């Protein structure tokens, strides 16, 4: 296999303040497909173009934020190997048995230096994209709401960015795609990492608030889809943080907004392909504005300060 | 590394009937960047968003077609390993020394069962995309002609499709993404293969004409870019085979056209991401039309018969 | 008023072979809004972004084609004036009383030299676009099928093109926007006429088959909408004549397809603005291909021969 | 003629603080075509898709802003008639002889109640769009900078909005397309007016600062062009006020930015067609944010306060 190891962001468990309000939001505004509810009351969703059973799990709680971030790996052998590699690196791992989440196999769970709980897993029931595997159509006709293609990436914040970056690069096989470097010329303020050829699968930002979520990103298919998303957000009174605009980093186009619990999410489109033989782009602290919001070239206060 | 082994289509050497006419075409109509000429008279080009020195080499000859198809691999260790793996599989390989092509390291060359000459290499001088690596802009302002982002994939024809498919899957680590299956329900008429998460890096079509090229594909950034490309092709009197339209296979959008020597090329956009845990889509022979040209649902004669 | 006289194509009465099959097509595939049925069994539709009660009336008949083509005029005074002007020009007119069509005022009907029945009317009940007139949203959320914005124009064929052109220019106030001129350098083979600043509101093509319809065109909002339309047409097995592509004439983008009765329709997007102080573009007969299908630069046989 | 009277915004004379800096901006960043300089030092430009000699005249001055706003009318008879109508309405008019501006015929000049100087003219030398009138291509290949299609509309501020609105509606034949109404339910805070079927040709905003310019708008061809414009503005360090986003009013998409003298301009795309038989949309003062910036639903301070 040329594409091996960690494949992609697979699922997350998101804390929401009011479950049914959030189910309504993710189903009718975000346009995800509800795929199940478990005995503990968690509600499962997938994007219409994802083939596995779920990529988002909502859990009602008294504060917002993300319980854990899970990557799908190539197969069970890879799961075992990465578990060993993590332990050898000095990371404590735990095994969550198959079935704890609906239609999901055994998960390896560990805490990264930035305080976030990550998971790896190899198995999740394939339910398909609704088009079938024989002579499929290219479009799903009746899509509701924003209707992103798939979960794309996360941006998360914590203090020991160096620790999490090194863990992802040296143990999990991610590549550094872009970096924002502090005025001292060496400290990473933020790093964008890819485990595939996407412009990023995860981004870490240096922030004293450990284990915090800046946003989970969902993929849109075109700049036109970005516009329709912004139109729909306004119509549905979704609180937009900023956008539509383009990122300097990844060159992707974007809108940032908030779910009813205050969790920021991104509807993202594009981004160049990055291969591990390429050098990362580097941004200076002075140009951080253009790095993130290429058009405005300045960051807004809310974008810098609100995390969950 | 999660992205390992064979990375991507790296370069091809294309035979053209009139060198200067073709240089003019690839520079001013296709909008590639000329990066050098060597002592044997070959002319080198890259796409504006590629960072390595070259992805297209033109060689004047008395018949059109492709001399060889080269994939870049992760590093020299990978190159050695794949050379061994190929030999172990029973494929004869030869080493082309570094420097035979401008700014390109040692290449491993071998003939696939369909008669095509393939190459693997690990080193090509990085010349960048013109934006620099520090605080880059997101656009290159003065782009000429079609100006694709990069070389994307090839579709090539030959008799022993099964042999080439198995070689690419079992030795080179490609995944089968989509297939067209004959009425017998088992014979692959065509297969689309990926070595990354692109919807395809190469496609093989069963055809008694061994070692033939159907098309080399260049990547466009948007459906709007597809339209501007068609407009420009008409203005420049490029011979369009078909398009703009969408593929059933890969869901990409496309135009097919011919260079002045009669070599077909594709300007391609989009395509979903495929991961090796996914099942391939299968198309029946009866739906081959929709598979290739989703809108018209029929193939044109020229598309089926003209190869170089 | 700066915009006076004849305003725009208002409604047509289309003959279909099977009424319910056609109602299903225009409602669920074309995505028009059914607004009523009258005692004679005719079914009325409007496009979602039109504000008047109807723009399409289906009438079951044993052959396809268009009964009549109606333009809305500014007001009743204009209607009276144009009736007088037509009579003064030697055209016989008839008055169809208000109410003969649902929610439609008195119509002036006359036959043009090409044999087509035209109508003028000033009154049709305003039912709105569904967004309301107070603090409207910019999008209608639940649109089905192709969902064009509005009826845009017609292309119709007949022998006495010169007669109909002169009638529309000299009596009804249309401007000639573009022309295709025969090899003799003076005979119009086709003319595109505008009564507003649209690139065309009607086109006449010289054709010995009097009173025939080439196509009725519906407006799409973007090139992205053209792509989604082609995708949907394929999924719904709509018979596509040609497209997506761009016209040389008007610069609009387009798909041509057929309704279940064999009536050709166009889904059209764009077109430059033309003002009456501008000179028409002229196309020679030799470049008729590029004039109509700018990308392919050739006309297909079906496009040239099939009318209803 | 169905399209009569006042045709469209034709030209403006803009005051700039540094002529050569501004010429460089409008030529190389905005991408207009310089068409001439006159003896008084004024520099003339047109957009690439305009056919008349000029639509922008730069005049060096010690403060920014617009000298006058000119509409082209159908012909000289219309010019005479409108001059009489203006005088009959109590407006003082003056005649500027042909030739005072390059390649421009006699102009009728008058001051509107909001303090702005308007002009009407019937003649301006037709120089074409560069494509010719015989078998034209659909694209101009070598476009520089933003390269809008044409001048589209103006938004201007002054105290006696009611006076200017009535003048434009009752004398010049404009239609009210959209309005923002104050909390008293009757006072227009802003009105959007059309003299054609464009969603607007001019907008007046109630503002005690008479004879001020909010922005001059240039037309872009697509939402994709809006994105490329924002990218280019960032690259060229153009000061962006806000955008890309969509308007509630007109439904157009937009970016607002400033020229080097601080004159705001808009790059605008889309907008529905409005006919004089339609009712205007009405926005309440409370929803003014959504009316102008549909996505953010709030106005920024700079947008509200900066005029020249």
Short mmCIF file of C-alpha atoms in Angstrom, two decimals, chain A residues 1-8 49 51-52 72 74 126 129 131-139 150 172-173 175 195-198 201 246-248 251 272-284 287 294 297, chain B residues 1-8 49 51-52 72 74 126 129 131-139 150 172-173 175 195-198 201 246-248 251 272-284 287 294 297:
data_model
loop_
_atom_site.label_atom_id
_atom_site.label_comp_id
_atom_site.label_asym_id
_atom_site.label_seq_id
_atom_site.Cartn_x
_atom_site.Cartn_y
_atom_site.Cartn_z
CA UNK A 1 0.00 0.00 0.00
CA UNK A 2 1.17 3.47 -0.80
CA UNK A 3 -1.48 4.88 1.56
CA UNK A 4 -0.84 3.15 4.86
CA UNK A 5 -0.91 3.74 8.61
CA UNK A 6 -3.31 6.40 9.79
CA UNK A 7 -5.87 7.05 7.05
CA UNK A 8 -8.07 9.95 8.08
CA UNK A 49 -20.64 11.04 1.10
CA UNK A 51 -19.33 5.27 3.68
CA UNK A 52 -18.70 4.29 7.33
CA UNK A 72 -9.21 5.40 11.24
CA UNK A 74 -5.56 0.93 7.57
CA UNK A 126 -19.54 0.20 6.10
CA UNK A 129 -22.97 6.53 0.53
CA UNK A 131 -25.46 5.44 -4.30
CA UNK A 132 -24.70 1.73 -4.20
CA UNK A 133 -21.57 0.13 -5.62
CA UNK A 134 -22.99 -0.89 -8.99
CA UNK A 135 -23.37 1.75 -11.70
CA UNK A 136 -23.66 4.55 -9.13
CA UNK A 137 -25.04 7.98 -9.86
CA UNK A 138 -22.76 10.92 -9.17
CA UNK A 139 -25.16 12.85 -7.02
CA UNK A 150 -17.34 14.45 4.85
CA UNK A 172 1.81 8.42 13.77
CA UNK A 173 3.53 9.33 10.51
CA UNK A 175 3.87 15.37 7.78
CA UNK A 195 -1.49 11.89 7.25
CA UNK A 196 -2.47 11.63 3.59
CA UNK A 197 -2.12 14.05 0.71
CA UNK A 198 -4.77 16.42 2.04
CA UNK A 201 -5.89 16.32 8.66
CA UNK A 246 -9.88 32.03 1.61
CA UNK A 247 -7.09 30.80 3.86
CA UNK A 248 -3.51 31.64 3.11
CA UNK A 251 -5.45 27.90 0.09
CA UNK A 272 -3.84 21.79 -2.32
CA UNK A 273 -2.38 18.29 -2.23
CA UNK A 274 0.71 17.82 -0.10
CA UNK A 275 3.11 14.91 -0.47
CA UNK A 276 5.74 13.96 2.09
CA UNK A 277 8.59 14.90 -0.27
CA UNK A 278 7.52 18.54 -0.10
CA UNK A 279 8.79 21.28 2.17
CA UNK A 280 6.33 23.04 4.48
CA UNK A 281 5.35 26.62 3.89
CA UNK A 282 6.36 28.82 6.82
CA UNK A 283 4.47 31.90 7.99
CA UNK A 284 5.88 34.51 10.31
CA UNK A 287 1.77 37.56 8.77
CA UNK A 294 -5.93 35.64 3.35
CA UNK A 297 -5.10 39.74 6.46
CA UNK B 1 4.69 7.88 7.16
CA UNK B 2 1.07 7.30 6.38
CA UNK B 3 1.73 8.24 2.75
CA UNK B 4 4.53 5.94 1.65
CA UNK B 5 5.79 3.95 -1.33
CA UNK B 6 4.75 5.32 -4.71
CA UNK B 7 3.68 8.95 -4.30
CA UNK B 8 2.33 10.20 -7.62
CA UNK B 49 1.78 24.52 -9.09
CA UNK B 51 7.45 22.09 -7.17
CA UNK B 52 9.78 19.61 -8.90
CA UNK B 72 7.95 9.50 -7.91
CA UNK B 74 8.99 8.49 -1.23
CA UNK B 126 12.89 21.02 -6.22
CA UNK B 129 5.99 26.86 -7.30
CA UNK B 131 5.38 31.55 -4.44
CA UNK B 132 8.34 30.91 -2.16
CA UNK B 133 8.13 29.06 1.15
CA UNK B 134 7.84 32.09 3.42
CA UNK B 135 4.46 33.84 3.71
CA UNK B 136 3.38 32.68 0.26
CA UNK B 137 0.55 34.19 -1.73
CA UNK B 138 -2.24 31.85 -2.75
CA UNK B 139 -2.19 32.69 -6.42
CA UNK B 150 -0.32 19.67 -12.04
CA UNK B 172 3.43 -1.15 -6.24
CA UNK B 173 0.68 -0.85 -3.64
CA UNK B 175 -5.77 0.28 -4.82
CA UNK B 195 -1.56 5.09 -5.04
CA UNK B 196 -2.75 7.91 -2.78
CA UNK B 197 -6.21 9.15 -1.90
CA UNK B 198 -6.82 10.63 -5.34
CA UNK B 201 -3.39 7.98 -10.46
CA UNK B 246 -18.70 14.96 -15.85
CA UNK B 247 -17.43 11.42 -15.47
CA UNK B 248 -19.50 8.79 -13.75
CA UNK B 251 -17.19 12.11 -10.51
CA UNK B 272 -13.62 12.14 -4.75
CA UNK B 273 -11.07 10.91 -2.25
CA UNK B 274 -10.58 7.15 -2.07
CA UNK B 275 -8.98 5.38 0.86
CA UNK B 276 -7.74 1.79 0.80
CA UNK B 277 -10.42 0.67 3.26
CA UNK B 278 -13.11 1.44 0.68
CA UNK B 279 -14.73 -0.89 -1.83
CA UNK B 280 -14.46 -0.09 -5.52
CA UNK B 281 -17.46 1.03 -7.51
CA UNK B 282 -18.25 -1.44 -10.28
CA UNK B 283 -19.75 -0.55 -13.66
CA UNK B 284 -21.27 -3.01 -16.06
CA UNK B 287 -23.39 1.25 -18.50
CA UNK B 294 -22.06 10.66 -17.21
CA UNK B 297 -24.33 8.23 -21.25
#
